Coordinates of C-alpha atoms in Angstrom, one line a residue:
Chain A
M1469 CA 38.7 -21.7 -38.3
L1470 CA 37.1 -18.5 -39.7
P1471 CA 39.3 -16.0 -41.3
I1472 CA 39.7 -12.9 -39.2
D1473 CA 38.0 -10.7 -41.8
D1474 CA 34.9 -12.9 -41.6
V1475 CA 34.9 -12.7 -37.8
F1476 CA 35.1 -8.9 -38.1
R1477 CA 32.3 -8.8 -40.6
L1478 CA 30.0 -11.2 -38.7
T1479 CA 30.7 -9.2 -35.5
L1480 CA 29.8 -5.9 -37.2
I1481 CA 26.6 -7.5 -38.6
G1482 CA 25.8 -8.9 -35.2
I1483 CA 26.3 -5.5 -33.5
S1484 CA 24.0 -3.8 -36.0
Q1485 CA 21.5 -6.6 -35.6
G1486 CA 21.8 -6.3 -31.8
C1487 CA 21.2 -2.5 -32.1
A1488 CA 18.1 -3.2 -34.1
Y1489 CA 16.8 -5.5 -31.4
G1490 CA 17.8 -3.0 -28.8
L1491 CA 15.8 -0.2 -30.5
V1492 CA 12.7 -2.4 -30.4
A1493 CA 13.4 -3.7 -26.9
L1494 CA 13.7 -0.1 -25.6
G1495 CA 10.0 0.4 -26.3
F1496 CA 9.1 -2.8 -24.5
V1497 CA 11.1 -1.8 -21.5
L1498 CA 9.9 1.8 -21.3
I1499 CA 6.3 0.7 -21.4
Y1500 CA 6.9 -2.1 -19.0
K1501 CA 8.6 0.2 -16.5
A1502 CA 5.9 2.8 -16.6
T1503 CA 2.9 0.4 -16.4
E1504 CA 4.1 -3.2 -15.8
V1505 CA 2.4 -4.0 -19.1
V1506 CA 4.4 -5.9 -21.8
N1507 CA 3.1 -4.6 -25.0
F1508 CA 3.2 -7.6 -27.4
A1509 CA 2.1 -5.3 -30.2
H1510 CA 5.3 -3.3 -30.0
G1511 CA 7.0 -5.1 -32.9
D1512 CA 3.9 -4.3 -35.0
F1513 CA 4.2 -0.6 -33.9
M1514 CA 7.6 -0.8 -35.4
M1515 CA 6.3 -2.3 -38.7
F1516 CA 3.5 0.3 -38.8
G1517 CA 6.0 3.1 -38.2
G1518 CA 8.2 1.8 -41.1
F1519 CA 5.2 1.9 -43.4
A1520 CA 4.3 5.4 -42.1
V1521 CA 7.8 6.6 -43.2
L1522 CA 7.2 5.0 -46.6
T1523 CA 3.9 6.8 -46.9
F1524 CA 5.3 10.2 -46.0
S1525 CA 8.2 9.8 -48.5
E1526 CA 6.3 8.3 -51.4
S1527 CA 2.9 9.8 -51.2
F1528 CA 3.9 13.2 -49.9
G1529 CA 7.3 13.3 -51.7
L1530 CA 9.2 14.2 -48.6
G1531 CA 12.9 13.2 -48.1
F1532 CA 13.9 10.4 -45.7
W1533 CA 14.6 12.6 -42.7
P1534 CA 11.4 14.8 -42.9
S1535 CA 9.4 11.6 -43.5
L1536 CA 11.0 10.0 -40.4
L1537 CA 10.2 13.1 -38.3
C1538 CA 6.6 13.2 -39.6
A1539 CA 6.1 9.4 -39.0
C1540 CA 7.5 9.7 -35.5
I1541 CA 5.1 12.5 -34.7
A1542 CA 2.2 10.6 -36.2
M1543 CA 3.0 7.3 -34.5
G1544 CA 3.8 9.1 -31.2
A1545 CA 0.3 10.6 -31.3
A1546 CA -1.1 7.2 -32.1
G1547 CA 0.7 5.6 -29.2
F1548 CA -0.5 8.4 -26.9
L1549 CA -4.1 7.7 -28.0
V1550 CA -3.8 4.0 -27.7
D1551 CA -2.9 4.4 -24.0
A1552 CA -5.3 7.3 -23.3
L1553 CA -8.3 5.7 -24.9
I1554 CA -7.8 2.0 -24.5
M1555 CA -5.0 0.8 -22.3
R1556 CA -5.8 3.1 -19.4
R1557 CA -9.2 1.4 -19.0
I1558 CA -7.8 -2.1 -18.6
I1559 CA -5.0 -1.3 -16.1
G1560 CA -5.8 -3.1 -12.9
Q1561 CA -7.5 -6.0 -14.7
S1562 CA -5.8 -9.4 -14.8
Q1563 CA -2.5 -9.8 -16.6
A1564 CA -4.1 -12.3 -19.0
S1565 CA -6.6 -9.7 -20.3
V1566 CA -3.9 -7.1 -20.8
F1567 CA -1.8 -9.7 -22.6
I1568 CA -4.6 -10.7 -24.9
L1569 CA -5.5 -7.1 -25.6
T1570 CA -1.9 -6.3 -26.7
V1571 CA -1.7 -9.4 -28.8
A1572 CA -5.0 -8.5 -30.4
F1573 CA -3.6 -5.0 -31.2
G1574 CA -0.8 -6.8 -33.0
F1575 CA -3.2 -8.6 -35.2
I1576 CA -5.2 -5.5 -35.9
L1577 CA -2.1 -3.5 -36.9
R1578 CA -0.8 -6.3 -39.1
S1579 CA -4.1 -6.6 -40.9
A1580 CA -4.5 -2.9 -41.2
A1581 CA -1.0 -2.6 -42.7
G1582 CA -1.8 -5.4 -45.2
M1583 CA -5.0 -3.7 -46.3
I1584 CA -3.4 -0.3 -46.6
W1585 CA 0.1 -1.1 -48.0
G1586 CA -0.4 -4.6 -49.4
W1587 CA 1.1 -7.9 -48.4
N1588 CA 4.2 -7.9 -50.5
P1589 CA 7.6 -6.8 -49.1
V1590 CA 8.6 -3.3 -50.0
S1591 CA 11.7 -1.2 -49.3
I1592 CA 12.2 2.3 -48.2
D1593 CA 14.6 4.7 -50.0
T1594 CA 17.2 5.7 -47.5
P1595 CA 20.4 7.8 -47.8
F1596 CA 22.3 4.6 -46.7
D1597 CA 22.2 2.5 -49.8
N1598 CA 25.9 2.5 -50.6
E1599 CA 28.6 0.2 -49.2
V1600 CA 31.4 1.1 -46.9
T1601 CA 34.8 -0.7 -46.6
I1602 CA 36.5 -0.8 -43.3
A1603 CA 39.8 -2.8 -43.0
N1604 CA 39.1 -5.1 -46.0
V1605 CA 35.5 -5.7 -44.9
T1606 CA 32.7 -4.4 -47.0
I1607 CA 29.4 -3.8 -45.3
G1608 CA 26.2 -2.0 -46.2
A1609 CA 26.0 1.5 -44.9
E1610 CA 22.5 0.8 -43.6
R1611 CA 24.1 -1.6 -41.0
L1612 CA 26.4 1.2 -39.7
A1613 CA 23.5 3.7 -39.8
I1614 CA 21.5 1.6 -37.4
I1615 CA 24.4 1.4 -35.0
A1616 CA 24.8 5.2 -35.2
A1617 CA 21.0 5.7 -34.7
T1618 CA 21.1 3.5 -31.6
V1619 CA 24.0 5.4 -30.1
V1620 CA 22.4 8.8 -30.7
L1621 CA 19.0 7.7 -29.5
C1622 CA 20.3 6.1 -26.3
T1623 CA 22.4 9.2 -25.5
A1624 CA 19.3 11.4 -26.1
L1625 CA 17.1 9.2 -23.9
Y1626 CA 19.7 9.0 -21.2
L1627 CA 20.0 12.8 -21.1
F1628 CA 16.2 13.1 -21.2
F1629 CA 15.6 10.7 -18.3
S1630 CA 18.4 11.9 -16.1
R1631 CA 18.3 15.7 -16.7
S1632 CA 14.9 16.9 -17.8
R1633 CA 12.2 17.5 -15.2
L1634 CA 9.7 15.5 -17.3
G1635 CA 12.1 12.6 -17.6
I1636 CA 12.8 12.5 -13.9
A1637 CA 9.1 12.7 -13.2
M1638 CA 8.5 9.7 -15.6
Q1639 CA 11.1 7.8 -13.6
A1640 CA 9.4 8.8 -10.4
S1641 CA 6.0 7.6 -11.7
A1642 CA 7.5 4.3 -12.7
Q1643 CA 9.2 3.8 -9.3
N1644 CA 6.3 4.6 -7.1
Q1645 CA 3.1 5.5 -8.8
L1646 CA 1.0 6.4 -5.7
A1647 CA 3.7 8.7 -4.3
A1648 CA 4.0 10.3 -7.7
Y1649 CA 0.2 11.1 -7.5
Y1650 CA 0.7 12.5 -4.0
M1651 CA 3.4 14.9 -5.5
G1652 CA 0.8 16.3 -7.9
I1653 CA 2.5 14.6 -10.9
P1654 CA -0.2 13.9 -13.6
V1655 CA 0.7 10.2 -13.7
R1656 CA -1.9 9.2 -16.3
R1657 CA -0.7 11.8 -18.8
Q1658 CA 2.9 10.7 -18.2
V1659 CA 2.1 7.1 -18.9
S1660 CA 0.5 8.1 -22.2
L1661 CA 3.6 10.1 -23.0
V1662 CA 5.7 7.0 -22.4
W1663 CA 3.6 5.2 -24.9
A1664 CA 4.1 8.0 -27.4
L1665 CA 7.8 7.9 -26.8
A1666 CA 7.9 4.1 -27.2
A1667 CA 5.9 4.3 -30.5
A1668 CA 8.2 7.0 -31.8
I1669 CA 11.3 4.9 -31.0
A1670 CA 9.6 1.9 -32.7
T1671 CA 9.1 4.1 -35.8
I1672 CA 12.8 5.0 -35.9
A1673 CA 13.7 1.3 -35.5
G1674 CA 11.3 0.4 -38.3
A1675 CA 12.7 3.0 -40.6
F1676 CA 16.3 1.9 -40.0
M1677 CA 15.5 -1.8 -40.3
A1678 CA 13.6 -1.5 -43.5
P1679 CA 16.6 -1.3 -45.9
I1680 CA 18.1 -4.4 -44.2
T1681 CA 15.1 -6.8 -43.9
Q1682 CA 12.6 -5.2 -46.3
L1683 CA 9.3 -4.2 -44.9
D1684 CA 6.2 -6.4 -44.9
T1685 CA 3.4 -7.0 -42.5
N1686 CA 5.4 -9.7 -40.6
T1687 CA 8.4 -7.5 -39.9
G1688 CA 7.1 -6.9 -36.5
F1689 CA 8.0 -10.5 -35.4
I1690 CA 11.5 -9.2 -34.8
G1691 CA 9.9 -8.0 -31.6
I1692 CA 10.0 -11.5 -30.2
K1693 CA 13.8 -11.6 -30.5
A1694 CA 14.0 -8.1 -29.0
L1695 CA 11.9 -9.4 -26.1
A1696 CA 14.3 -12.3 -25.7
G1697 CA 17.1 -9.8 -25.6
A1698 CA 15.3 -7.7 -23.0
I1699 CA 14.7 -10.8 -20.9
V1700 CA 18.4 -11.8 -21.1
G1701 CA 19.4 -8.3 -20.0
G1702 CA 17.0 -8.2 -17.0
F1703 CA 13.6 -6.8 -18.0
G1704 CA 13.3 -3.3 -16.5
S1705 CA 16.9 -2.2 -16.8
I1706 CA 17.6 -0.2 -19.9
P1707 CA 21.4 -0.7 -20.0
G1708 CA 20.7 -4.4 -19.3
T1709 CA 18.3 -4.6 -22.2
L1710 CA 20.8 -3.0 -24.6
L1711 CA 23.4 -5.4 -23.4
G1712 CA 21.2 -8.4 -23.8
C1713 CA 20.1 -7.4 -27.3
L1714 CA 23.7 -6.8 -28.4
L1715 CA 24.7 -10.3 -27.0
I1716 CA 21.9 -12.0 -28.9
G1717 CA 22.6 -9.9 -32.0
V1718 CA 26.3 -10.9 -32.0
I1719 CA 25.8 -14.5 -31.2
E1720 CA 23.2 -14.9 -33.9
P1721 CA 25.3 -14.6 -37.1
F1722 CA 28.0 -16.8 -35.7
A1723 CA 25.6 -19.5 -34.6
D1724 CA 23.9 -19.3 -38.0
Y1725 CA 27.3 -19.7 -39.7
F1726 CA 28.4 -22.7 -37.6
F1727 CA 25.1 -24.4 -37.2
P1728 CA 23.1 -23.5 -40.2
S1729 CA 20.6 -26.3 -39.5
I1730 CA 19.1 -24.5 -36.6
K1731 CA 19.2 -21.0 -38.1
G1732 CA 17.4 -18.4 -36.2
V1733 CA 17.0 -20.3 -33.0
S1734 CA 20.1 -19.1 -31.2
A1735 CA 18.4 -16.1 -29.6
Y1736 CA 15.9 -18.3 -27.8
I1737 CA 18.7 -20.7 -26.7
V1738 CA 20.6 -17.8 -25.2
M1739 CA 17.4 -16.7 -23.5
L1740 CA 16.8 -20.2 -22.0
V1741 CA 20.4 -20.5 -20.8
V1742 CA 20.3 -17.2 -19.1
L1743 CA 16.9 -17.9 -17.6
F1744 CA 18.3 -21.2 -16.2
I1745 CA 21.5 -19.8 -14.8
R1746 CA 20.5 -16.3 -13.9
P1747 CA 16.7 -15.9 -13.9
E1748 CA 16.8 -12.3 -12.9
G1749 CA 18.8 -11.3 -16.1
L1750 CA 22.2 -10.0 -16.5
I1751 CA 21.7 -6.6 -15.0
V1752 CA 19.3 -6.4 -12.1
Q1753 CA 17.6 -3.2 -11.1
T1754 CA 15.8 -3.9 -7.8
Y1755 CA 16.2 -2.8 -4.3
M1756 CA 14.9 -3.9 -0.9
K1757 CA 12.4 -1.6 0.7
K1758 CA 13.4 -0.6 4.2
V1759 CA 10.8 -0.7 6.9
Chain B
M640 CA -15.7 31.4 14.0
T641 CA -13.8 31.2 10.7
E642 CA -14.3 28.4 8.3
P643 CA -12.1 25.3 8.8
L644 CA -9.4 24.6 6.3
L645 CA -10.4 21.0 5.9
E646 CA -13.8 19.5 6.8
I647 CA -14.6 15.9 6.5
R648 CA -18.3 15.2 6.8
N649 CA -19.7 11.7 7.3
V650 CA -17.3 10.0 5.0
E651 CA -17.8 6.3 4.2
T652 CA -15.0 4.5 2.3
Y653 CA -15.1 0.9 1.1
Y654 CA -12.5 -1.6 -0.1
G655 CA -14.7 -3.5 -2.4
P656 CA -17.6 -4.7 -0.3
V657 CA -15.8 -4.0 3.0
M658 CA -16.7 -0.8 4.7
A659 CA -13.4 0.6 6.0
I660 CA -14.5 3.8 7.5
R661 CA -18.1 4.5 8.4
G662 CA -19.4 8.0 8.7
V663 CA -16.3 9.8 10.0
S664 CA -16.3 13.6 10.5
L665 CA -13.3 15.7 11.3
T666 CA -12.2 19.3 11.0
V667 CA -8.8 20.9 10.7
N668 CA -8.4 24.6 11.2
E669 CA -5.7 26.7 9.7
R670 CA -2.3 26.5 11.4
E671 CA -3.5 23.7 13.6
I672 CA -2.1 20.3 14.4
V673 CA -4.8 17.7 14.7
A674 CA -3.9 14.1 15.8
V675 CA -5.9 11.0 14.8
L676 CA -5.2 8.1 17.2
G677 CA -6.2 4.5 16.9
A678 CA -5.1 0.9 16.8
N679 CA -4.1 -1.1 13.7
G680 CA -6.9 -1.4 11.3
A681 CA -9.0 1.4 12.8
G682 CA -9.1 3.2 9.5
K683 CA -6.7 6.0 10.1
T684 CA -4.7 5.5 6.9
T685 CA -7.9 5.0 4.9
L686 CA -9.1 8.3 6.2
L687 CA -6.0 10.1 5.0
K688 CA -6.1 8.3 1.7
T689 CA -9.7 9.4 1.2
A690 CA -8.8 13.0 2.0
S691 CA -6.0 13.1 -0.5
G692 CA -8.0 11.4 -3.2
A693 CA -6.2 8.1 -3.4
L694 CA -9.4 6.4 -2.4
D695 CA -12.9 7.5 -3.4
C696 CA -15.5 7.7 -0.7
R697 CA -19.0 6.4 -1.4
K698 CA -20.8 8.9 0.9
G699 CA -20.0 12.2 2.5
Q700 CA -18.2 15.3 1.6
I701 CA -14.6 16.5 2.0
I702 CA -14.4 20.3 1.9
Y703 CA -11.2 22.1 1.6
G704 CA -11.0 25.8 1.4
G705 CA -14.7 26.0 0.7
K706 CA -14.6 23.5 -2.2
E707 CA -15.8 19.9 -2.3
I708 CA -12.8 17.8 -3.2
Q709 CA -14.0 14.2 -2.6
C710 CA -13.5 11.7 -5.4
R711 CA -11.0 13.8 -7.3
D712 CA -7.7 12.5 -8.6
P713 CA -4.9 12.6 -6.0
D714 CA -2.6 14.7 -8.3
W715 CA -5.4 17.3 -8.6
V716 CA -5.9 17.4 -4.8
A717 CA -2.1 17.8 -4.3
R718 CA -2.1 20.8 -6.6
Q719 CA -4.8 22.4 -4.5
G720 CA -2.3 22.5 -1.6
I721 CA -2.8 19.3 0.3
S722 CA 0.4 17.3 0.6
H723 CA 0.2 13.6 1.7
V724 CA 3.3 12.1 3.3
P725 CA 2.3 8.4 3.1
E726 CA 2.9 5.7 5.6
G727 CA 6.2 3.9 5.1
R728 CA 8.0 6.8 3.5
E729 CA 7.4 5.8 -0.1
V730 CA 10.3 7.8 -1.4
F731 CA 11.3 7.3 -5.1
P732 CA 14.0 4.7 -4.5
L733 CA 16.2 5.1 -7.5
L734 CA 16.2 8.9 -7.6
T735 CA 18.7 11.0 -5.6
V736 CA 17.6 12.9 -2.5
E737 CA 17.7 16.2 -4.4
E738 CA 15.6 14.7 -7.3
N739 CA 13.1 13.4 -4.8
L740 CA 12.8 16.9 -3.4
M741 CA 12.4 18.4 -6.9
M742 CA 9.6 15.9 -7.6
G743 CA 7.8 17.3 -4.5
A744 CA 7.7 20.6 -6.3
Y745 CA 6.8 19.1 -9.7
F746 CA 3.8 21.3 -10.5
R747 CA 5.3 24.5 -9.3
K748 CA 6.5 26.9 -12.0
D749 CA 8.6 29.3 -9.9
S750 CA 12.0 27.5 -10.1
D751 CA 13.9 30.1 -8.1
A752 CA 11.6 29.7 -5.2
V753 CA 11.8 25.9 -5.5
A754 CA 15.6 26.2 -5.2
D755 CA 15.1 28.3 -2.1
D756 CA 12.8 25.8 -0.6
I757 CA 15.2 22.9 -1.2
E758 CA 17.6 25.0 1.0
T759 CA 14.9 25.4 3.5
V760 CA 14.4 21.7 3.7
Y761 CA 18.1 21.2 4.1
G762 CA 17.9 23.8 6.9
Y763 CA 15.3 21.7 8.7
F764 CA 17.0 18.4 8.0
P765 CA 20.8 19.0 7.8
A766 CA 21.3 15.2 7.5
L767 CA 19.7 15.3 4.1
R768 CA 22.2 17.9 2.7
E769 CA 25.1 15.5 3.4
V770 CA 23.5 12.7 1.3
K771 CA 21.8 14.9 -1.4
G772 CA 23.5 13.1 -4.3
Q773 CA 22.7 9.6 -3.0
M774 CA 19.9 7.4 -4.2
A775 CA 17.0 7.4 -1.7
A776 CA 17.0 3.6 -1.6
Y777 CA 20.3 3.6 0.3
L778 CA 19.3 6.1 3.0
S779 CA 18.5 4.9 6.5
G780 CA 14.9 4.7 7.7
G781 CA 15.2 8.0 9.5
Q782 CA 16.7 9.8 6.6
Q783 CA 14.0 8.4 4.3
Q784 CA 11.3 9.7 6.7
M785 CA 13.0 13.1 6.7
L786 CA 13.1 13.0 2.9
A787 CA 9.4 12.1 2.7
I788 CA 8.4 15.0 5.0
G789 CA 10.8 17.4 3.1
R790 CA 9.4 16.2 -0.2
G791 CA 5.9 16.8 1.2
F792 CA 6.8 20.3 2.2
M793 CA 8.3 21.1 -1.3
S794 CA 4.8 21.7 -2.8
R795 CA 4.3 24.5 -0.3
P796 CA 1.1 23.0 1.0
K797 CA -1.4 24.6 3.3
L798 CA -2.2 21.2 4.8
L799 CA 0.2 18.4 5.4
L800 CA -1.3 14.9 5.9
L801 CA 1.3 12.9 7.9
D802 CA 0.8 9.2 8.2
E803 CA 2.8 7.5 11.0
P804 CA 6.0 9.5 10.8
S805 CA 7.4 7.6 13.8
L806 CA 7.0 4.2 12.1
G807 CA 10.1 2.1 12.7
L808 CA 12.3 4.8 14.1
S809 CA 14.4 5.0 17.2
P810 CA 13.0 7.1 20.1
V811 CA 15.7 9.8 19.6
L812 CA 14.8 10.1 15.9
V813 CA 11.1 10.2 16.7
T814 CA 11.6 13.2 19.1
E815 CA 13.8 14.9 16.5
I816 CA 11.2 14.5 13.7
F817 CA 8.4 15.6 15.9
D818 CA 10.3 18.8 16.8
I819 CA 10.6 19.5 13.1
I820 CA 7.0 18.8 12.5
C821 CA 6.1 21.4 15.2
R822 CA 8.5 23.9 13.6
L823 CA 7.1 23.4 10.2
N824 CA 3.7 24.1 11.7
R825 CA 4.8 27.2 13.5
E826 CA 7.3 28.7 11.1
Q827 CA 5.7 27.8 7.8
N828 CA 2.1 28.1 8.9
I829 CA 1.2 24.6 7.7
A830 CA -1.8 22.9 9.2
I831 CA -1.1 19.3 10.0
L832 CA -3.3 16.3 10.2
L833 CA -1.2 13.7 12.0
V834 CA -2.0 10.0 12.2
E835 CA 0.0 8.3 14.9
Q836 CA 0.1 5.2 17.0
N837 CA 2.5 6.9 19.4
A838 CA -0.5 8.5 21.3
N839 CA 1.6 10.3 23.9
L840 CA 3.8 12.2 21.5
A841 CA 0.9 12.9 19.1
L842 CA -1.2 14.4 21.9
Q843 CA 1.6 16.5 23.2
V844 CA 2.3 18.2 19.9
S845 CA -1.3 18.6 18.7
T846 CA -4.0 21.0 19.8
R847 CA -6.9 18.6 19.2
G848 CA -7.2 14.9 18.9
Y849 CA -9.6 12.3 17.5
V850 CA -9.7 8.6 18.4
M851 CA -10.8 6.0 15.8
E852 CA -11.8 2.5 16.5
V853 CA -13.0 -0.1 13.9
G854 CA -13.8 2.5 11.3
G855 CA -15.6 5.1 13.4
M856 CA -14.7 8.1 15.5
V857 CA -15.2 7.3 19.2
M858 CA -13.8 10.4 20.9
D859 CA -12.7 13.9 20.1
D860 CA -11.5 16.6 22.3
D861 CA -8.6 19.0 23.1
S862 CA -5.4 17.1 23.3
E863 CA -4.8 18.1 26.9
T864 CA -8.2 16.7 27.9
L865 CA -7.6 13.5 26.0
L866 CA -4.2 13.1 27.7
E867 CA -6.0 13.2 31.0
S868 CA -8.9 10.9 30.1
D869 CA -8.9 7.5 31.7
D870 CA -9.7 5.5 28.6
I871 CA -6.9 7.1 26.7
K872 CA -4.5 6.6 29.5
E873 CA -5.4 2.9 29.8
F874 CA -5.7 1.9 26.2
Y875 CA -3.3 4.2 24.3
L876 CA -0.8 5.3 26.9
G877 CA -0.5 2.1 28.7
K878 CA -0.7 3.7 32.2
K879 CA -2.4 1.7 34.9
D880 CA -4.1 3.2 37.9
E881 CA -4.2 1.6 41.3
G882 CA -7.4 1.0 43.2
A883 CA -10.7 0.3 41.7
R884 CA -9.3 0.1 38.2
G885 CA -6.6 -2.4 39.3
L886 CA -9.3 -4.5 40.9
R887 CA -11.3 -4.6 37.6
R888 CA -8.3 -5.8 35.7
W889 CA -7.7 -8.5 38.2
K890 CA -11.3 -9.7 37.8
K891 CA -11.0 -9.7 34.1
K892 CA -7.9 -11.8 34.3
K893 CA -9.8 -14.2 36.5
T894 CA -12.6 -14.7 34.1
W895 CA -10.3 -15.4 31.2
R896 CA -8.8 -18.3 33.1

């Protein structure tokens, strides 16, 4: 059996890993809910956002927080433009074309990042490079930072979507786009704003992941595991997505510890099992329309 | 005569290669209720969708308040003061009743007046006040229809496009909702373009009526005249006359056998 300290340590690492997946998956789900498009380039948005933070802190000499803010704004603007200039034109085409387009975006972003920032892993200077000891367990502060960031961000998003007029209107547009148009809600602009929001969240995820995994052009492939988490939770439900990502995140270190020969596969096994047993995901957010 | 509030001139709308309405014209004056009757697939809903910008017409003009509004985005049209209450309610299922109403007033900046108008809606539909914190998905069909009309009113439109408000409701509820439609028209000075299959009721509340068949207008007249017309009586009100007409029906039956 595993000593209790190790269980605690692995659980903490799992939760922080799950939060990281959750931050990435949030972007997937937000865009999916607004447009029914799965943005397969979202992981690469995250990678690009991480590099953007790096640029603002190294080239412009800003601290971590100002760089994060600037990167969020820059990436948000980029996300807005990606939708307004490109994605908007392909909505209504077949799912396959949309899929291929977003995958192609991923390739473009990875190549661009390689050309701009090089192909070698780099790290970002963050304020969380020390270690923290909780009950005999020593863990990197960056692991705790990502948990805190997820909690803060989710609370902010919850308040935004449930209280603010813009947030409620974004929900309305996602639930019934035509009716939202009839209400005079500028749906197109709102969809672009959702893309901006998703890109900004991806940037935050990238910045907080960088000290843990290092940053290189392939960092974005974490997006696949985040997608698995979102599917486990029931794509389309934000609480479900977070739950699914936490589940996958916590199972992963334990599975890697006990079955090192199949390291890194556990997320997909969980996804397959959930798809077999409960194909609609853990938390379902659907309703039957009354006639 | 003053200029009509809404004028539809020779509009043609297509679904891909299929012509859904072909050269339809119609006018709605201020403070008037105009009914559009017709069977399934006659093009009534298409006509409303074209008027509110959800579908683009290929030919013809739609003139509202002296401005051409055809082929604009539906959110823009809504901001000009045309509110479309779509067929089948189409409320925002996972928002509460009150949030649904707020969305109806999304583009208005006068938040005090919006709060007043929410009270006005609850005045017209007291049933909604009791469920204002509930998600719209869990309302009954009648409550959802009330919500859809209330939400349409929240933008303070000059013209309300109502698509089949009686769809799937009990006769008592239908009467109740039509009473409120008349009151909205009278008390709030909203002109209403009403698409209905319940021809009897629609002609009773409206001042003028149009009849559509396979994508074209076949009749238009004062509602009272239409109520008395033989064709309307036979095909839309289901009333049968004795005598010569009865004989014809018997003959028809004969030929089918």
